[in-house]
Coordinates of C-alpha atoms in Angstrom, one line a residue:
M277 CA -3.7 -15.7 -4.9
S278 CA -3.3 -12.0 -4.7
N279 CA 0.1 -10.4 -5.2
K280 CA 2.4 -9.6 -2.3
L281 CA 1.6 -5.9 -2.2
S282 CA -2.1 -6.7 -1.7
Q283 CA -1.3 -9.3 0.9
L284 CA 1.1 -6.8 2.7
K285 CA -1.7 -4.2 2.8
E286 CA -3.8 -6.6 4.9
F287 CA -1.7 -6.1 8.0
T288 CA 0.7 -3.2 7.3
T289 CA -0.1 0.3 6.2
I290 CA 1.8 1.1 3.0
V291 CA 3.4 4.5 2.6
A292 CA 4.9 5.7 -0.8
D293 CA 8.5 6.8 -0.4
T294 CA 8.4 9.3 -3.2
G295 CA 7.4 12.8 -4.3
D296 CA 6.4 11.6 -7.7
I297 CA 2.6 12.0 -7.9
T298 CA 2.4 9.7 -10.9
A299 CA 3.8 6.8 -8.8
I300 CA 1.5 7.6 -6.0
K301 CA -1.5 7.4 -8.4
D302 CA -0.3 4.0 -9.5
F303 CA 0.2 2.4 -6.1
L304 CA -2.6 4.0 -4.1
P305 CA -0.7 4.1 -0.7
Q306 CA -2.4 5.2 2.5
D307 CA 0.3 7.9 3.2
A308 CA 3.3 9.4 1.4
T309 CA 6.6 10.8 2.6
T310 CA 9.1 13.1 1.1
N311 CA 12.6 14.3 2.0
P312 CA 15.1 16.8 0.5
S313 CA 16.5 14.1 -1.8
L314 CA 13.1 13.2 -3.1
M315 CA 12.2 16.9 -3.4
L316 CA 15.3 17.5 -5.5
K317 CA 14.3 14.6 -7.8
A318 CA 10.8 15.9 -8.0
A319 CA 12.0 19.3 -9.0
Q320 CA 13.6 17.8 -12.1
I321 CA 10.2 16.4 -13.3
P322 CA 8.7 18.7 -16.1
E323 CA 5.2 18.4 -14.6
Y324 CA 6.5 20.1 -11.5
A325 CA 7.6 23.2 -13.2
P326 CA 4.4 25.1 -12.3
F327 CA 4.9 24.2 -8.7
L328 CA 8.4 25.8 -8.7
D329 CA 7.0 28.9 -10.4
Q330 CA 4.3 29.2 -7.9
A331 CA 6.7 28.8 -5.0
I332 CA 9.0 31.5 -6.4
A333 CA 6.2 33.9 -7.0
W334 CA 5.0 33.5 -3.5
A335 CA 8.5 33.9 -2.0
K336 CA 8.9 37.2 -3.8
T337 CA 5.8 38.5 -1.9
Q338 CA 7.3 37.6 1.5
S339 CA 10.7 39.3 1.4
N340 CA 13.0 41.5 -0.6
D341 CA 16.0 39.6 0.7
K342 CA 17.1 37.0 -1.9
D343 CA 18.5 34.6 0.7
Q344 CA 15.2 34.7 2.6
Q345 CA 13.3 34.3 -0.7
I346 CA 15.2 31.1 -1.4
L347 CA 14.4 29.6 2.0
D348 CA 10.7 30.7 1.7
A349 CA 10.5 29.2 -1.8
G350 CA 11.9 25.9 -0.5
D351 CA 9.3 25.7 2.3
K352 CA 6.5 26.7 -0.1
L353 CA 7.5 24.2 -2.7
A354 CA 7.5 21.4 -0.1
V355 CA 4.0 22.4 1.0
I356 CA 2.7 22.8 -2.6
V357 CA 4.0 19.3 -3.5
G358 CA 2.6 17.9 -0.2
T359 CA -0.8 19.4 -0.8
E360 CA -0.9 18.0 -4.3
I361 CA 0.1 14.5 -3.1
L362 CA -2.7 14.7 -0.5
K363 CA -5.2 14.7 -3.3
Y364 CA -4.3 11.1 -4.0
V365 CA -3.7 9.6 -0.6
P366 CA -6.4 9.3 2.1
G367 CA -3.9 9.6 5.0
R368 CA -0.9 11.9 5.6
I369 CA 2.1 13.5 4.0
S370 CA 5.4 13.7 5.8
T371 CA 7.3 17.0 5.1
E372 CA 10.8 17.4 6.3
V373 CA 12.4 20.2 8.3
D374 CA 15.7 21.5 6.8
A375 CA 18.4 19.0 7.8
R376 CA 20.7 21.9 8.6
L377 CA 18.6 22.6 11.7
S378 CA 19.1 19.1 13.1
F379 CA 21.1 20.3 16.1
D380 CA 19.0 23.4 16.8
K381 CA 15.8 22.7 18.8
E382 CA 14.4 26.2 18.6
A383 CA 15.0 26.6 14.9
T384 CA 13.4 23.2 14.3
L385 CA 10.3 24.3 16.2
A386 CA 10.1 27.5 14.3
K387 CA 10.4 25.7 10.9
A388 CA 7.9 23.1 11.8
R389 CA 5.3 25.7 12.9
K390 CA 6.0 27.6 9.7
L391 CA 5.4 24.5 7.5
I392 CA 2.1 23.7 9.4
A393 CA 1.0 27.3 9.0
L394 CA 1.6 27.1 5.2
Y395 CA -0.4 23.9 5.0
E396 CA -3.2 25.4 7.0
E397 CA -3.2 28.5 4.7
A398 CA -3.5 26.0 1.8
G399 CA -6.6 24.5 3.4
V400 CA -4.8 21.3 4.7
S401 CA -5.4 20.6 8.4
R402 CA -2.5 19.6 10.6
D403 CA -4.0 16.2 11.2
R404 CA -3.0 15.3 7.6
V405 CA 0.7 16.3 8.0
L406 CA 3.6 14.8 9.8
I407 CA 6.6 17.0 10.4
K408 CA 9.9 15.1 9.7
A409 CA 13.0 15.8 11.7
A410 CA 16.2 13.9 12.3
S411 CA 16.4 11.7 15.4
T412 CA 19.0 13.8 17.1
W413 CA 18.5 14.7 20.8
E414 CA 17.5 18.2 19.7
G415 CA 15.1 16.9 17.1
I416 CA 13.4 14.5 19.5
K417 CA 13.0 17.2 22.1
A418 CA 11.5 19.6 19.5
A419 CA 9.1 16.9 18.5
E420 CA 8.1 16.4 22.1
E421 CA 7.0 20.0 22.2
L422 CA 5.3 19.9 18.8
E423 CA 3.3 16.8 19.8
K424 CA 1.9 18.7 22.7
E425 CA 0.8 21.5 20.3
G426 CA -1.1 18.9 18.2
I427 CA 1.6 18.8 15.5
N428 CA 2.4 15.2 14.9
C429 CA 6.0 14.2 14.0
N430 CA 7.9 11.6 12.0
L431 CA 11.4 11.2 13.4
T432 CA 13.7 10.1 10.6
L433 CA 17.3 9.0 10.2
L434 CA 16.8 6.6 13.1
F435 CA 19.4 3.8 13.4
S436 CA 19.7 2.9 17.1
F437 CA 17.7 1.5 19.9
A438 CA 18.5 4.6 22.0
Q439 CA 17.0 6.9 19.4
A440 CA 13.9 4.7 19.3
Q441 CA 13.6 4.6 23.1
A442 CA 13.9 8.4 23.4
C443 CA 11.3 8.9 20.6
A444 CA 8.8 6.7 22.4
E445 CA 9.3 8.4 25.7
A446 CA 8.9 11.8 24.0
G447 CA 5.5 10.7 22.7
V448 CA 6.5 11.0 19.1
Y449 CA 3.7 10.0 16.7
L450 CA 5.9 8.0 14.3
I451 CA 9.5 6.9 13.8
S452 CA 11.3 5.9 10.5
P453 CA 14.1 3.4 11.2
F454 CA 16.3 3.1 8.1
V455 CA 16.6 -0.6 7.3
G456 CA 18.7 -0.5 4.2
R457 CA 21.2 2.0 5.4
I458 CA 21.9 -0.1 8.5
L459 CA 22.6 -3.1 6.1
D460 CA 24.8 -0.9 3.9
W461 CA 27.0 0.0 6.9
Y462 CA 27.4 -3.6 8.1
K463 CA 28.2 -5.0 4.7
K464 CA 30.9 -2.3 4.2
S465 CA 32.2 -2.8 7.8
T466 CA 32.3 -6.6 8.0
G467 CA 32.6 -7.5 4.3
Q468 CA 29.8 -10.1 4.9
E469 CA 26.7 -10.8 3.0
Y470 CA 23.4 -11.2 4.9
T471 CA 20.2 -13.1 4.3
A472 CA 16.8 -11.3 4.8
E473 CA 16.5 -13.0 8.2
T474 CA 20.0 -11.9 9.4
D475 CA 19.8 -8.5 7.8
P476 CA 21.0 -6.1 10.7
G477 CA 18.4 -3.5 9.6
V478 CA 15.6 -6.0 9.8
V479 CA 16.9 -7.3 13.2
S480 CA 17.0 -3.7 14.5
V481 CA 13.4 -2.8 13.4
T482 CA 12.1 -6.1 14.8
E483 CA 13.7 -5.3 18.2
I484 CA 12.2 -1.8 18.2
Y485 CA 8.7 -3.1 17.2
N486 CA 8.7 -5.8 19.9
Y487 CA 9.9 -3.3 22.5
Y488 CA 7.2 -0.8 21.7
K489 CA 4.5 -3.4 21.8
Q490 CA 5.9 -5.0 25.0
H491 CA 5.7 -1.7 26.8
G492 CA 2.5 -0.3 25.3
Y493 CA 4.1 2.7 23.5
N494 CA 1.7 4.3 21.0
T495 CA 4.5 5.5 18.7
V496 CA 4.1 4.1 15.2
V497 CA 7.0 2.1 13.8
M498 CA 7.5 2.7 10.0
G499 CA 10.4 0.8 8.5
A500 CA 12.1 2.8 5.7
S501 CA 15.0 2.8 3.3
F502 CA 14.7 -0.7 1.9
R503 CA 17.2 -2.3 -0.4
N504 CA 15.2 -5.4 -1.5
I505 CA 11.8 -7.0 -1.0
G506 CA 13.3 -9.6 1.2
E507 CA 13.7 -6.9 3.9
I508 CA 10.1 -5.9 3.4
E509 CA 8.8 -9.5 3.7
Q510 CA 10.7 -10.0 6.9
L511 CA 9.0 -6.9 8.4
A512 CA 5.5 -7.8 7.2
G513 CA 3.2 -6.9 10.1
C514 CA 5.2 -3.8 11.1
D515 CA 2.8 -0.8 11.7
R516 CA 3.8 0.9 8.5
L517 CA 6.4 0.5 5.8
T518 CA 7.5 3.3 3.5
I519 CA 8.5 1.8 0.2
S520 CA 10.0 3.2 -3.0
P521 CA 8.1 2.9 -6.3
N522 CA 10.5 0.3 -7.8
L523 CA 10.0 -2.0 -4.8
L524 CA 6.3 -1.4 -4.7
E525 CA 6.2 -2.6 -8.4
E526 CA 8.3 -5.7 -7.5
L527 CA 5.8 -6.6 -4.8
K528 CA 2.9 -6.0 -7.1
K529 CA 4.3 -8.4 -9.7
D530 CA 5.1 -11.2 -7.1
E531 CA 2.2 -13.6 -6.8
G532 CA 3.9 -15.7 -4.0
K533 CA 2.5 -16.1 -0.5
L534 CA 3.4 -13.5 2.1
E535 CA 3.6 -14.6 5.7
R536 CA 3.1 -12.1 8.5
K537 CA 6.3 -11.9 10.6
L538 CA 5.6 -9.2 13.2
V539 CA 2.7 -9.6 15.6
P540 CA 2.1 -7.4 18.6
T541 CA 2.2 -9.0 22.0
T542 CA -0.8 -8.9 24.3
D543 CA 1.4 -9.1 27.4
V544 CA 2.2 -5.4 28.1
K545 CA 4.7 -4.6 30.8
P546 CA 5.6 -1.3 32.6
A547 CA 8.0 0.9 30.7
P548 CA 11.5 1.3 32.1
A549 CA 13.0 4.5 33.4
A550 CA 13.3 7.3 30.7
I551 CA 16.6 7.6 29.0
T552 CA 18.5 10.7 30.0
E553 CA 20.4 13.0 27.6
T554 CA 23.7 11.8 28.9
A555 CA 22.7 8.2 28.5
F556 CA 21.4 8.9 25.0
R557 CA 24.6 10.6 23.9
W558 CA 26.7 7.9 25.4
A559 CA 24.7 5.1 23.7
M560 CA 25.1 6.9 20.3
N561 CA 28.8 7.4 20.9
E562 CA 29.1 3.6 21.6
D563 CA 27.2 2.8 18.4
A564 CA 29.5 3.6 15.5
M565 CA 27.0 2.5 12.9
A566 CA 24.2 4.8 14.3
T567 CA 26.6 7.7 14.8
E568 CA 28.1 7.5 11.3
K569 CA 24.8 6.9 9.4
L570 CA 23.0 9.7 11.3
S571 CA 25.7 12.2 10.5
E572 CA 25.9 11.0 6.9
G573 CA 22.2 11.2 6.4
I574 CA 22.0 14.7 7.8
R575 CA 24.9 15.8 5.5
N576 CA 23.3 14.2 2.4
F577 CA 19.9 15.7 3.1
A578 CA 21.5 19.1 3.7
A579 CA 23.5 18.8 0.4
D580 CA 20.4 18.0 -1.6
Q581 CA 18.5 20.9 0.1
A582 CA 21.4 23.2 -1.0
K583 CA 21.2 21.8 -4.6
L584 CA 17.4 22.4 -4.6
E585 CA 18.1 26.0 -3.4
V586 CA 20.5 26.6 -6.3
T587 CA 17.7 25.7 -8.7
L588 CA 15.3 28.0 -6.9
A589 CA 17.9 30.8 -6.8
S590 CA 18.4 30.6 -10.5
M591 CA 14.7 31.3 -10.9
L592 CA 14.6 34.4 -8.7

């Protein structure tokens, strides 16, 4: 019998949740995704030093203002790393907009267009890139406009059904519901332990997947932020799963049988009325877990972006 990773690839597209090119070469995923935290880790890898040098050199040609050079270097580094990763994956790379822009629609649009322009200057067509943005109302509305421009988006830090509904209605290409972080919150909040079947993150993604298929939404559901392979096994059959190298290795070593859990329905029903901004914000307000984890995620990504910029500033 083949290992569980091979079995999973039969009905779910595997995405590597890493900026480490060596890991990507090892596991041969379809796509890859990065975020500020992963970029910060990647920047510490000796093999990446030339990429940082290249980003710094380019930034110096764009502006004489050091603060602007730091921002430009960060954008260029993300694109350099993304372009390198695309040499080893046949699909797409997800590149994240600065988390500090999460509540600014226009700034998110500008940053997304800049990143796409940098990719295209590097010879990478936009159909190989997904722009990642937080699933705030502003991020979702920015993504709605970007999708109309042919810039596909990956809406991340997604914890609630309201976020998922708004993303689907906005025509977002892909969402990344964060399974493990949902589990983290419930374990801390309730003091309980959960099985793979009762894991609140698994339950949430299953509900979103079934809702999308039931109403014929084209938005791709990509489970993310896993804590163990039990969560992954319970979501076998999900459109995509983005998995860290350590869990990919665990799946690769497991020779057990993997059963498909999520199967799309063939009975498609009309979609309900679109969620309004007021309804979205109220639903988020009523969901303590989603509100807290979204805010925490944005803060953490912003903090790691700032740390990365300290490294870049020291090189200017």
